[in-house]
Amino acid sequence: TAPYTGAGLITIERDKVYAFKWFRAETTTSVQHIRVPAGLEGNGYVNVALVRALDAEEIFTRPLSYAVAPFKVDRSA
């Protein structure tokens, strides 16, 4: 879930940005998808940044929210 509606950016990173996707969240609950690039091996990070919409009701919250989560790529299967 997100603290407000708005627009955001998802990136898959390691030593550089390997993939990115822009999205719009019309509700505070949305599901977004991004494909892990075929050449990515080992560990990486998924980074999500969300900017509050100008017409969002949550005007007393910070206009930028973000989260970073590590993941491991296992291509052996």
N, CA, C and O atoms as a GROMACS GRO file, in nm:
protein
  308
    1THR      N    1   0.083  -0.119   0.000
    1THR     CA    2   0.000   0.000   0.000
    1THR      C    3   0.087   0.124   0.000
    1THR      O    4   0.203   0.120   0.041
    2ALA      N    5   0.032   0.232  -0.046
    2ALA     CA    6   0.103   0.360  -0.054
    2ALA      C    7   0.034   0.461   0.037
    2ALA      O    8  -0.084   0.447   0.066
    3PRO      N    9   0.107   0.562   0.081
    3PRO     CA   10   0.046   0.663   0.169
    3PRO      C   11  -0.050   0.757   0.096
    3PRO      O   12  -0.129   0.826   0.160
    4TYR      N   13  -0.044   0.761  -0.037
    4TYR     CA   14  -0.128   0.850  -0.115
    4TYR      C   15  -0.126   0.808  -0.262
    4TYR      O   16  -0.048   0.721  -0.300
    5THR      N   17  -0.210   0.869  -0.343
    5THR     CA   18  -0.208   0.846  -0.487
    5THR      C   19  -0.100   0.932  -0.549
    5THR      O   20  -0.057   1.031  -0.491
    6GLY      N   21  -0.056   0.894  -0.668
    6GLY     CA   22   0.046   0.973  -0.735
    6GLY      C   23   0.112   0.899  -0.848
    6GLY      O   24   0.056   0.804  -0.903
    7ALA      N   25   0.232   0.942  -0.882
    7ALA     CA   26   0.311   0.881  -0.989
    7ALA      C   27   0.442   0.834  -0.932
    7ALA      O   28   0.495   0.892  -0.837
    8GLY      N   29   0.495   0.727  -0.991
    8GLY     CA   30   0.617   0.671  -0.935
    8GLY      C   31   0.709   0.611  -1.037
    8GLY      O   32   0.679   0.605  -1.157
    9LEU      N   33   0.822   0.566  -0.987
    9LEU     CA   34   0.926   0.505  -1.068
    9LEU      C   35   0.977   0.381  -0.996
    9LEU      O   36   1.012   0.387  -0.878
   10ILE      N   37   0.981   0.269  -1.067
   10ILE     CA   38   1.039   0.145  -1.015
   10ILE      C   39   1.169   0.122  -1.090
   10ILE      O   40   1.172   0.134  -1.213
   11THR      N   41   1.277   0.090  -1.018
   11THR     CA   42   1.403   0.057  -1.083
   11THR      C   43   1.456  -0.074  -1.028
   11THR      O   44   1.432  -0.109  -0.913
   12ILE      N   45   1.529  -0.145  -1.112
   12ILE     CA   46   1.606  -0.262  -1.069
   12ILE      C   47   1.751  -0.222  -1.084
   12ILE      O   48   1.796  -0.184  -1.192
   13GLU      N   49   1.826  -0.230  -0.973
   13GLU     CA   50   1.961  -0.176  -0.969
   13GLU      C   51   2.059  -0.276  -0.910
   13GLU      O   52   2.021  -0.367  -0.836
   14ARG      N   53   2.183  -0.257  -0.943
   14ARG     CA   54   2.296  -0.322  -0.878
   14ARG      C   55   2.407  -0.219  -0.880
   14ARG      O   56   2.407  -0.128  -0.798
   15ASP      N   57   2.501  -0.232  -0.970
   15ASP     CA   58   2.605  -0.130  -0.984
   15ASP      C   59   2.558  -0.015  -1.075
   15ASP      O   60   2.624   0.088  -1.086
   16LYS      N   61   2.443  -0.036  -1.139
   16LYS     CA   62   2.381   0.065  -1.224
   16LYS      C   63   2.232   0.033  -1.232
   16LYS      O   64   2.187  -0.066  -1.174
   17VAL      N   65   2.157   0.114  -1.302
   17VAL     CA   66   2.015   0.087  -1.322
   17VAL      C   67   2.002  -0.010  -1.440
   17VAL      O   68   2.044   0.022  -1.552
   18TYR      N   69   1.945  -0.128  -1.415
   18TYR     CA   70   1.929  -0.230  -1.518
   18TYR      C   71   1.793  -0.224  -1.586
   18TYR      O   72   1.780  -0.261  -1.702
   19ALA      N   73   1.692  -0.177  -1.516
   19ALA     CA   74   1.557  -0.165  -1.573
   19ALA      C   75   1.481  -0.059  -1.496
   19ALA      O   76   1.508  -0.034  -1.378
   20PHE      N   77   1.386   0.005  -1.563
   20PHE     CA   78   1.302   0.103  -1.496
   20PHE      C   79   1.163   0.102  -1.558
   20PHE      O   80   1.144   0.060  -1.672
   21LYS      N   81   1.066   0.148  -1.479
   21LYS     CA   82   0.929   0.157  -1.527
   21LYS      C   83   0.858   0.268  -1.452
   21LYS      O   84   0.860   0.272  -1.329
   22TRP      N   85   0.796   0.359  -1.525
   22TRP     CA   86   0.713   0.464  -1.467
   22TRP      C   87   0.573   0.409  -1.446
   22TRP      O   88   0.528   0.323  -1.522
   23PHE      N   89   0.503   0.457  -1.344
   23PHE     CA   90   0.366   0.412  -1.320
   23PHE      C   91   0.284   0.522  -1.256
   23PHE      O   92   0.339   0.619  -1.202
   24ARG      N   93   0.154   0.507  -1.263
   24ARG     CA   94   0.060   0.597  -1.197
   24ARG      C   95  -0.025   0.514  -1.103
   24ARG      O   96  -0.079   0.411  -1.143
   25ALA      N   97  -0.038   0.558  -0.978
   25ALA     CA   98  -0.120   0.490  -0.877
   25ALA      C   99  -0.245   0.574  -0.854
   25ALA      O  100  -0.238   0.680  -0.792
   26GLU      N  101  -0.357   0.527  -0.903
   26GLU     CA  102  -0.484   0.599  -0.889
   26GLU      C  103  -0.549   0.575  -0.752
   26GLU      O  104  -0.637   0.651  -0.711
   27THR      N  105  -0.504   0.470  -0.682
   27THR     CA  106  -0.552   0.439  -0.547
   27THR      C  107  -0.430   0.414  -0.459
   27THR      O  108  -0.318   0.405  -0.510
   28THR      N  109  -0.451   0.403  -0.330
   28THR     CA  110  -0.339   0.376  -0.239
   28THR      C  111  -0.299   0.230  -0.239
   28THR      O  112  -0.198   0.193  -0.179
   29THR      N  113  -0.375   0.146  -0.306
   29THR     CA  114  -0.341   0.005  -0.320
   29THR      C  115  -0.334  -0.028  -0.468
   29THR      O  116  -0.436  -0.022  -0.538
   30SER      N  117  -0.216  -0.063  -0.516
   30SER     CA  118  -0.202  -0.101  -0.657
   30SER      C  119  -0.091  -0.205  -0.668
   30SER      O  120  -0.006  -0.217  -0.580
   31VAL      N  121  -0.095  -0.279  -0.776
   31VAL     CA  122   0.007  -0.380  -0.804
   31VAL      C  123   0.081  -0.335  -0.929
   31VAL      O  124   0.019  -0.306  -1.032
   32GLN      N  125   0.212  -0.329  -0.921
   32GLN     CA  126   0.296  -0.290  -1.034
   32GLN      C  127   0.388  -0.406  -1.069
   32GLN      O  128   0.425  -0.485  -0.982
   33HIS      N  129   0.424  -0.416  -1.196
   33HIS     CA  130   0.511  -0.524  -1.242
   33HIS      C  131   0.629  -0.464  -1.316
   33HIS      O  132   0.617  -0.364  -1.386
   34ILE      N  133   0.745  -0.529  -1.300
   34ILE     CA  134   0.864  -0.494  -1.376
   34ILE      C  135   0.939  -0.624  -1.404
   34ILE      O  136   0.946  -0.711  -1.318
   35ARG      N  137   0.994  -0.636  -1.522
   35ARG     CA  138   1.065  -0.757  -1.563
   35ARG      C  139   1.212  -0.747  -1.523
   35ARG      O  140   1.277  -0.645  -1.546
   36VAL      N  141   1.263  -0.854  -1.463
   36VAL     CA  142   1.405  -0.861  -1.429
   36VAL      C  143   1.480  -0.890  -1.559
   36VAL      O  144   1.449  -0.988  -1.627
   37PRO      N  145   1.579  -0.808  -1.594
   37PRO     CA  146   1.651  -0.828  -1.720
   37PRO      C  147   1.722  -0.964  -1.724
   37PRO      O  148   1.768  -1.014  -1.622
   38ALA      N  149   1.730  -1.022  -1.843
   38ALA     CA  150   1.789  -1.155  -1.860
   38ALA      C  151   1.935  -1.159  -1.818
   38ALA      O  152   1.981  -1.262  -1.768
   39GLY      N  153   2.010  -1.053  -1.837
   39GLY     CA  154   2.152  -1.053  -1.805
   39GLY      C  155   2.186  -1.028  -1.660
   39GLY      O  156   2.304  -1.034  -1.623
   40LEU      N  157   2.089  -1.002  -1.577
   40LEU     CA  158   2.116  -0.971  -1.437
   40LEU      C  159   2.139  -1.099  -1.359
   40LEU      O  160   2.056  -1.191  -1.362
   41GLU      N  161   2.250  -1.107  -1.289
   41GLU     CA  162   2.284  -1.223  -1.206
   41GLU      C  163   2.327  -1.175  -1.069
   41GLU      O  164   2.373  -1.062  -1.052
   42GLY      N  165   2.313  -1.263  -0.971
   42GLY     CA  166   2.356  -1.231  -0.835
   42GLY      C  167   2.252  -1.152  -0.759
   42GLY      O  168   2.132  -1.177  -0.770
   43ASN      N  169   2.299  -1.055  -0.682
   43ASN     CA  170   2.210  -0.974  -0.599
   43ASN      C  171   2.172  -0.845  -0.670
   43ASN      O  172   2.243  -0.798  -0.759
   44GLY      N  173   2.059  -0.790  -0.630
   44GLY     CA  174   2.014  -0.662  -0.684
   44GLY      C  175   1.920  -0.595  -0.586
   44GLY      O  176   1.894  -0.646  -0.477
   45TYR      N  177   1.871  -0.481  -0.626
   45TYR     CA  178   1.777  -0.404  -0.544
   45TYR      C  179   1.661  -0.358  -0.630
   45TYR      O  180   1.680  -0.320  -0.746
   46VAL      N  181   1.543  -0.362  -0.573
   46VAL     CA  182   1.428  -0.299  -0.638
   46VAL      C  183   1.399  -0.173  -0.558
   46VAL      O  184   1.385  -0.176  -0.436
   47ASN      N  185   1.390  -0.062  -0.628
   47ASN     CA  186   1.372   0.069  -0.567
   47ASN      C  187   1.242   0.129  -0.621
   47ASN      O  188   1.220   0.131  -0.742
   48VAL      N  189   1.156   0.176  -0.532
   48VAL     CA  190   1.030   0.237  -0.573
   48VAL      C  191   1.020   0.375  -0.510
   48VAL      O  192   1.034   0.390  -0.388
   49ALA      N  193   0.997   0.475  -0.593
   49ALA     CA  194   0.976   0.612  -0.546
   49ALA      C  195   0.838   0.657  -0.592
   49ALA      O  196   0.800   0.633  -0.707
   50LEU      N  197   0.764   0.722  -0.503
   50LEU     CA  198   0.628   0.768  -0.534
   50LEU      C  199   0.614   0.915  -0.496
   50LEU      O  200   0.647   0.954  -0.384
   51VAL      N  201   0.566   0.995  -0.590
   51VAL     CA  202   0.542   1.138  -0.566
   51VAL      C  203   0.392   1.158  -0.551
   51VAL      O  204   0.313   1.110  -0.633
   52ARG      N  205   0.353   1.230  -0.447
   52ARG     CA  206   0.212   1.254  -0.418
   52ARG      C  207   0.145   1.332  -0.532
   52ARG      O  208   0.203   1.427  -0.585
   53ALA      N  209   0.024   1.292  -0.568
   53ALA     CA  210  -0.054   1.364  -0.670
   53ALA      C  211  -0.094   1.502  -0.618
   53ALA      O  212  -0.114   1.520  -0.497
   54LEU      N  213  -0.105   1.598  -0.707
   54LEU     CA  214  -0.142   1.734  -0.666
   54LEU      C  215  -0.280   1.741  -0.604
   54LEU      O  216  -0.306   1.826  -0.519
   55ASP      N  217  -0.370   1.651  -0.645
   55ASP     CA  218  -0.506   1.652  -0.590
   55ASP      C  219  -0.528   1.548  -0.480
   55ASP      O  220  -0.642   1.519  -0.446
   56ALA      N  221  -0.421   1.492  -0.426
   56ALA     CA  222  -0.434   1.392  -0.320
   56ALA      C  223  -0.487   1.456  -0.192
   56ALA      O  224  -0.457   1.572  -0.162
   57GLU      N  225  -0.566   1.380  -0.118
   57GLU     CA  226  -0.625   1.431   0.007
   57GLU      C  227  -0.522   1.441   0.119
   57GLU      O  228  -0.541   1.518   0.213
   58GLU      N  229  -0.415   1.365   0.112
   58GLU     CA  230  -0.316   1.359   0.220
   58GLU      C  231  -0.215   1.473   0.207
   58GLU      O  232  -0.098   1.450   0.178
   59ILE      N  233  -0.260   1.595   0.228
   59ILE     CA  234  -0.174   1.712   0.206
   59ILE      C  235  -0.074   1.736   0.319
   59ILE      O  236   0.020   1.814   0.301
   60PHE      N  237  -0.090   1.670   0.432
   60PHE     CA  238   0.001   1.692   0.544
   60PHE      C  239   0.108   1.584   0.555
   60PHE      O  240   0.175   1.574   0.657
   61THR      N  241   0.124   1.503   0.452
   61THR     CA  242   0.230   1.402   0.449
   61THR      C  243   0.340   1.449   0.355
   61THR      O  244   0.319   1.537   0.271
   62ARG      N  245   0.456   1.389   0.369
   62ARG     CA  246   0.568   1.426   0.282
   62ARG      C  247   0.533   1.392   0.137
   62ARG      O  248   0.474   1.287   0.112
   63PRO      N  249   0.569   1.476   0.041
   63PRO     CA  250   0.528   1.453  -0.097
   63PRO      C  251   0.605   1.342  -0.170
   63PRO      O  252   0.566   1.302  -0.279
   64LEU      N  253   0.713   1.292  -0.110
   64LEU     CA  254   0.791   1.185  -0.171
   64LEU      C  255   0.802   1.070  -0.073
   64LEU      O  256   0.839   1.089   0.043
   65SER      N  257   0.770   0.951  -0.119
   65SER     CA  258   0.792   0.831  -0.038
   65SER      C  259   0.871   0.732  -0.123
   65SER      O  260   0.862   0.734  -0.246
   66TYR      N  261   0.948   0.647  -0.057
   66TYR     CA  262   1.031   0.552  -0.130
   66TYR      C  263   1.057   0.429  -0.046
   66TYR      O  264   1.041   0.430   0.076
   67ALA      N  265   1.097   0.323  -0.113
   67ALA     CA  266   1.134   0.198  -0.046
   67ALA      C  267   1.237   0.127  -0.132
   67ALA      O  268   1.233   0.136  -0.255
   68VAL      N  269   1.328   0.056  -0.066
   68VAL     CA  270   1.429  -0.023  -0.134
   68VAL      C  271   1.430  -0.161  -0.072
   68VAL      O  272   1.426  -0.174   0.051
   69ALA      N  273   1.435  -0.265  -0.156
   69ALA     CA  274   1.437  -0.402  -0.105
   69ALA      C  275   1.540  -0.483  -0.184
   69ALA      O  276   1.542  -0.479  -0.307
   70PRO      N  277   1.626  -0.557  -0.114
   70PRO     CA  278   1.723  -0.642  -0.183
   70PRO      C  279   1.657  -0.770  -0.234
   70PRO      O  280   1.556  -0.815  -0.178
   71PHE      N  281   1.714  -0.828  -0.338
   71PHE     CA  282   1.668  -0.958  -0.388
   71PHE      C  283   1.786  -1.032  -0.448
   71PHE      O  284   1.889  -0.973  -0.479
   72LYS      N  285   1.770  -1.162  -0.464
   72LYS     CA  286   1.874  -1.247  -0.522
   72LYS      C  287   1.818  -1.316  -0.645
   72LYS      O  288   1.706  -1.368  -0.642
   73VAL      N  289   1.895  -1.315  -0.753
   73VAL     CA  290   1.854  -1.379  -0.877
   73VAL      C  291   1.911  -1.520  -0.880
   73VAL      O  292   2.032  -1.539  -0.866
   74ASP      N  293   1.824  -1.620  -0.898
   74ASP     CA  294   1.866  -1.760  -0.909
   74ASP      C  295   1.819  -1.813  -1.043
   74ASP      O  296   1.701  -1.842  -1.060
   75ARG      N  297   1.910  -1.825  -1.138
   75ARG     CA  298   1.876  -1.870  -1.273
   75ARG      C  299   1.897  -2.021  -1.290
   75ARG      O  300   1.890  -2.071  -1.403
   76SER      N  301   1.922  -2.093  -1.182
   76SER     CA  302   1.950  -2.237  -1.193
   76SER      C  303   1.826  -2.320  -1.222
   76SER      O  304   1.838  -2.433  -1.268
   77ALA      N  305   1.707  -2.268  -1.199
   77ALA     CA  306   1.584  -2.347  -1.219
   77ALA      C  307   1.543  -2.353  -1.364
   77ALA      O  308   1.442  -2.416  -1.396
   0.00000   0.00000   0.00000
